[in-house]
mmCIF file of C-alpha atoms in Angstrom:
data_model
loop_
_atom_site.group_PDB
_atom_site.id
_atom_site.type_symbol
_atom_site.label_atom_id
_atom_site.label_comp_id
_atom_site.label_asym_id
_atom_site.label_seq_id
_atom_site.Cartn_x
_atom_site.Cartn_y
_atom_site.Cartn_z
ATOM 1 C CA MET A 1 0.003 -0.124 -0.109
ATOM 2 C CA GLU A 2 1.402 3.475 -0.861
ATOM 3 C CA THR A 3 1.872 6.078 1.774
ATOM 4 C CA ALA A 4 0.110 9.387 0.916
ATOM 5 C CA PHE A 5 2.739 12.377 1.193
ATOM 6 C CA SER A 6 0.769 15.714 1.310
ATOM 7 C CA LEU A 7 2.219 19.207 2.074
ATOM 8 C CA SER A 8 0.926 22.447 1.461
ATOM 9 C CA ALA A 9 2.271 24.251 -1.636
ATOM 10 C CA ARG A 10 3.884 26.699 0.927
ATOM 11 C CA SER A 11 5.508 23.971 2.498
ATOM 12 C CA GLN A 12 6.463 22.735 -0.577
ATOM 13 C CA GLN A 13 8.064 25.759 -1.481
ATOM 14 C CA PHE A 14 9.985 25.670 2.124
ATOM 15 C CA TYR A 15 11.374 22.628 1.473
ATOM 16 C CA VAL A 16 12.661 22.980 -1.918
ATOM 17 C CA LEU A 17 14.338 26.428 -0.810
ATOM 18 C CA CYS A 18 15.703 24.478 2.085
ATOM 19 C CA ARG A 19 17.526 22.136 -0.237
ATOM 20 C CA HIS A 20 18.860 25.185 -2.152
ATOM 21 C CA TRP A 21 20.158 26.535 1.041
ATOM 22 C CA LYS A 22 21.872 23.235 1.935
ATOM 23 C CA SER A 23 23.570 23.376 -1.531
ATOM 24 C CA ASP A 24 24.719 26.907 -0.727
ATOM 25 C CA LEU A 25 26.119 25.830 2.475
ATOM 26 C CA GLU A 26 27.942 22.864 0.871
ATOM 27 C CA PHE A 27 29.557 25.470 -1.546
ATOM 28 C CA PHE A 28 30.369 27.584 1.791
ATOM 29 C CA ARG A 29 32.435 24.544 3.045
ATOM 30 C CA ILE A 30 34.275 24.010 -0.187
ATOM 31 C CA GLU A 31 35.123 27.822 -0.541
ATOM 32 C CA ALA A 32 35.958 27.820 3.328
ATOM 33 C CA ALA A 33 38.516 24.968 2.835
ATOM 34 C CA PHE A 34 40.182 26.725 -0.237
ATOM 35 C CA LEU A 35 40.561 29.643 1.795
ATOM 36 C CA HIS A 36 42.425 27.645 4.567
ATOM 37 C CA ARG A 37 44.708 25.991 1.978
ATOM 38 C CA LEU A 38 45.272 29.697 0.237
ATOM 39 C CA LEU A 39 46.229 30.809 3.872
ATOM 40 C CA ASP A 40 48.531 27.991 4.197
ATOM 41 C CA ASP A 41 50.299 28.517 0.828
ATOM 42 C CA TYR A 42 51.232 32.126 1.861
ATOM 43 C CA PHE A 43 51.805 31.580 5.699
ATOM 44 C CA VAL A 44 55.285 32.595 5.788
ATOM 45 C CA GLN A 45 54.588 35.893 3.622
ATOM 46 C CA LEU A 46 51.198 36.527 5.897
ATOM 47 C CA LEU A 47 53.230 36.447 9.179
ATOM 48 C CA SER A 48 55.144 39.471 8.516
ATOM 49 C CA PRO A 49 54.733 42.106 11.259
ATOM 50 C CA GLU A 50 52.467 44.508 9.372
ATOM 51 C CA SER A 51 50.014 41.925 8.683
ATOM 52 C CA PHE A 52 49.917 39.696 11.509
ATOM 53 C CA ASP A 53 46.995 41.230 13.351
ATOM 54 C CA LYS A 54 45.043 41.399 10.134
ATOM 55 C CA VAL A 55 45.802 38.093 9.229
ATOM 56 C CA GLN A 56 44.590 36.804 13.093
ATOM 57 C CA GLN A 57 41.570 38.756 12.997
ATOM 58 C CA THR A 58 40.647 37.596 9.769
ATOM 59 C CA THR A 59 41.260 34.039 10.472
ATOM 60 C CA GLN A 60 39.232 34.295 13.603
ATOM 61 C CA LYS A 61 36.444 35.422 11.686
ATOM 62 C CA LEU A 62 36.635 32.727 9.294
ATOM 63 C CA PHE A 63 36.575 30.072 12.005
ATOM 64 C CA LYS A 64 33.672 31.953 13.447
ATOM 65 C CA LEU A 65 31.708 31.775 10.171
ATOM 66 C CA GLU A 66 32.563 28.149 9.828
ATOM 67 C CA LYS A 67 30.928 27.454 13.379
ATOM 68 C CA ASP A 68 28.177 29.474 12.427
ATOM 69 C CA GLU A 69 27.671 27.644 9.259
ATOM 70 C CA ASN A 70 27.741 24.300 11.261
ATOM 71 C CA SER A 71 24.891 25.445 13.523
ATOM 72 C CA LEU A 72 22.598 26.983 10.565
ATOM 73 C CA HIS A 73 23.336 23.553 8.641
ATOM 74 C CA ARG A 74 22.062 21.389 11.917
ATOM 75 C CA GLN A 75 18.984 24.134 12.028
ATOM 76 C CA LEU A 76 18.225 23.513 8.480
ATOM 77 C CA THR A 77 18.402 19.907 8.538
ATOM 78 C CA ALA A 78 16.058 19.620 11.921
ATOM 79 C CA HIS A 79 13.588 21.956 9.742
ATOM 80 C CA MET A 80 13.754 19.902 6.751
ATOM 81 C CA LYS A 81 12.972 16.842 8.698
ATOM 82 C CA GLN A 82 9.749 18.429 10.304
ATOM 83 C CA LEU A 83 8.894 19.257 6.880
ATOM 84 C CA GLU A 84 9.376 15.739 5.878
ATOM 85 C CA LEU A 85 7.426 14.414 8.882
ATOM 86 C CA ALA A 86 4.407 16.759 8.108
ATOM 87 C CA ALA A 87 4.749 15.358 4.212
ATOM 88 C CA GLU A 88 4.367 11.926 5.823
ATOM 89 C CA ASN A 89 1.466 12.695 7.948
ATOM 90 C CA VAL A 90 3.643 11.691 10.824
ATOM 91 C CA VAL A 91 3.086 15.070 12.639
ATOM 92 C CA PRO A 92 0.950 17.905 11.900
ATOM 93 C CA GLU A 93 1.667 20.767 9.435
ATOM 94 C CA ASP A 94 1.964 23.771 11.554
ATOM 95 C CA ASN A 95 2.205 26.273 8.830
ATOM 96 C CA GLU A 96 2.883 29.296 11.264
ATOM 97 C CA LYS A 97 5.705 27.854 12.955
ATOM 98 C CA LEU A 98 7.236 26.351 9.781
ATOM 99 C CA ALA A 99 6.790 29.974 8.535
ATOM 100 C CA ASP A 100 8.665 31.629 11.197
ATOM 101 C CA GLU A 101 11.321 28.977 11.435
ATOM 102 C CA GLN A 102 11.939 29.357 7.645
ATOM 103 C CA ALA A 103 12.113 33.432 8.159
ATOM 104 C CA THR A 104 14.586 32.809 10.789
ATOM 105 C CA LEU A 105 16.898 30.579 8.873
ATOM 106 C CA GLU A 106 16.698 32.690 5.775
ATOM 107 C CA ALA A 107 17.833 35.665 8.011
ATOM 108 C CA LEU A 108 20.712 33.426 9.340
ATOM 109 C CA LEU A 109 21.772 32.364 5.779
ATOM 110 C CA PHE A 110 22.009 35.796 4.519
ATOM 111 C CA LYS A 111 23.480 37.096 7.273
ATOM 112 C CA LEU A 112 26.398 34.295 6.958
ATOM 113 C CA ILE A 113 26.697 35.081 3.273
ATOM 114 C CA ASN A 114 27.042 38.857 3.750
ATOM 115 C CA GLU A 115 29.549 38.359 6.512
ATOM 116 C CA TYR A 116 31.418 35.357 4.526
ATOM 117 C CA ARG A 117 31.693 37.817 1.613
ATOM 118 C CA GLU A 118 33.485 40.551 3.651
ATOM 119 C CA VAL A 119 35.744 37.859 5.243
ATOM 120 C CA LYS A 120 36.665 36.642 1.658
ATOM 121 C CA LYS A 121 37.468 40.000 0.336
ATOM 122 C CA GLU A 122 39.946 40.522 3.387
ATOM 123 C CA MET A 123 41.430 37.298 3.006
ATOM 124 C CA PHE A 124 41.997 38.150 -0.729
ATOM 125 C CA ALA A 125 43.653 41.330 -0.005
ATOM 126 C CA LEU A 126 45.814 39.800 2.450
ATOM 127 C CA VAL A 127 46.668 37.127 0.282
ATOM 128 C CA GLU A 128 47.109 39.636 -2.671
ATOM 129 C CA GLY A 129 49.741 41.562 -0.721
ATOM 130 C CA ALA A 130 51.511 38.139 0.214
ATOM 131 C CA ARG A 131 51.656 37.183 -3.115
ATOM 132 C CA HIS A 132 53.102 40.680 -4.254
ATOM 133 C CA LYS A 133 55.785 40.480 -1.505
ATOM 134 C CA ARG A 134 56.522 36.746 -2.845
ATOM 135 C CA THR A 135 56.932 38.123 -6.224
ATOM 136 C CA LEU A 136 59.317 41.029 -5.381
ATOM 137 C CA ILE A 137 61.588 38.618 -3.162
ATOM 138 C CA THR A 138 61.949 36.170 -6.035
ATOM 139 C CA LYS A 139 62.668 38.751 -8.429
#
């Protein structure tokens, strides 16, 4: 016997959007790993006295963002699980609660993305400066 799956159109949209956000978070993880490798490649140049404090601050921001991303990923997974349980008629579909959670997740995601963009700009500027120094030294 087949199980009936039913979600309101709004909750279906929530679920689709959540899947998209999970994909965004996966890309965030890939990019964060890339930034860590980039820092490793320019580690010696980045430890100069004039850039050390900035490197330390920016690296701490990146670690905080990674922690925030992990928390958001867990919240998003739990939200999606609630949507799945509602679709399977295991729990009632509480549209108001789901909408509130969706809005909270969306705000957290946009905050993470905006903060990450700023950190990425800072990292690229630091690495560009270190790359320039490396080029001058090797000439």
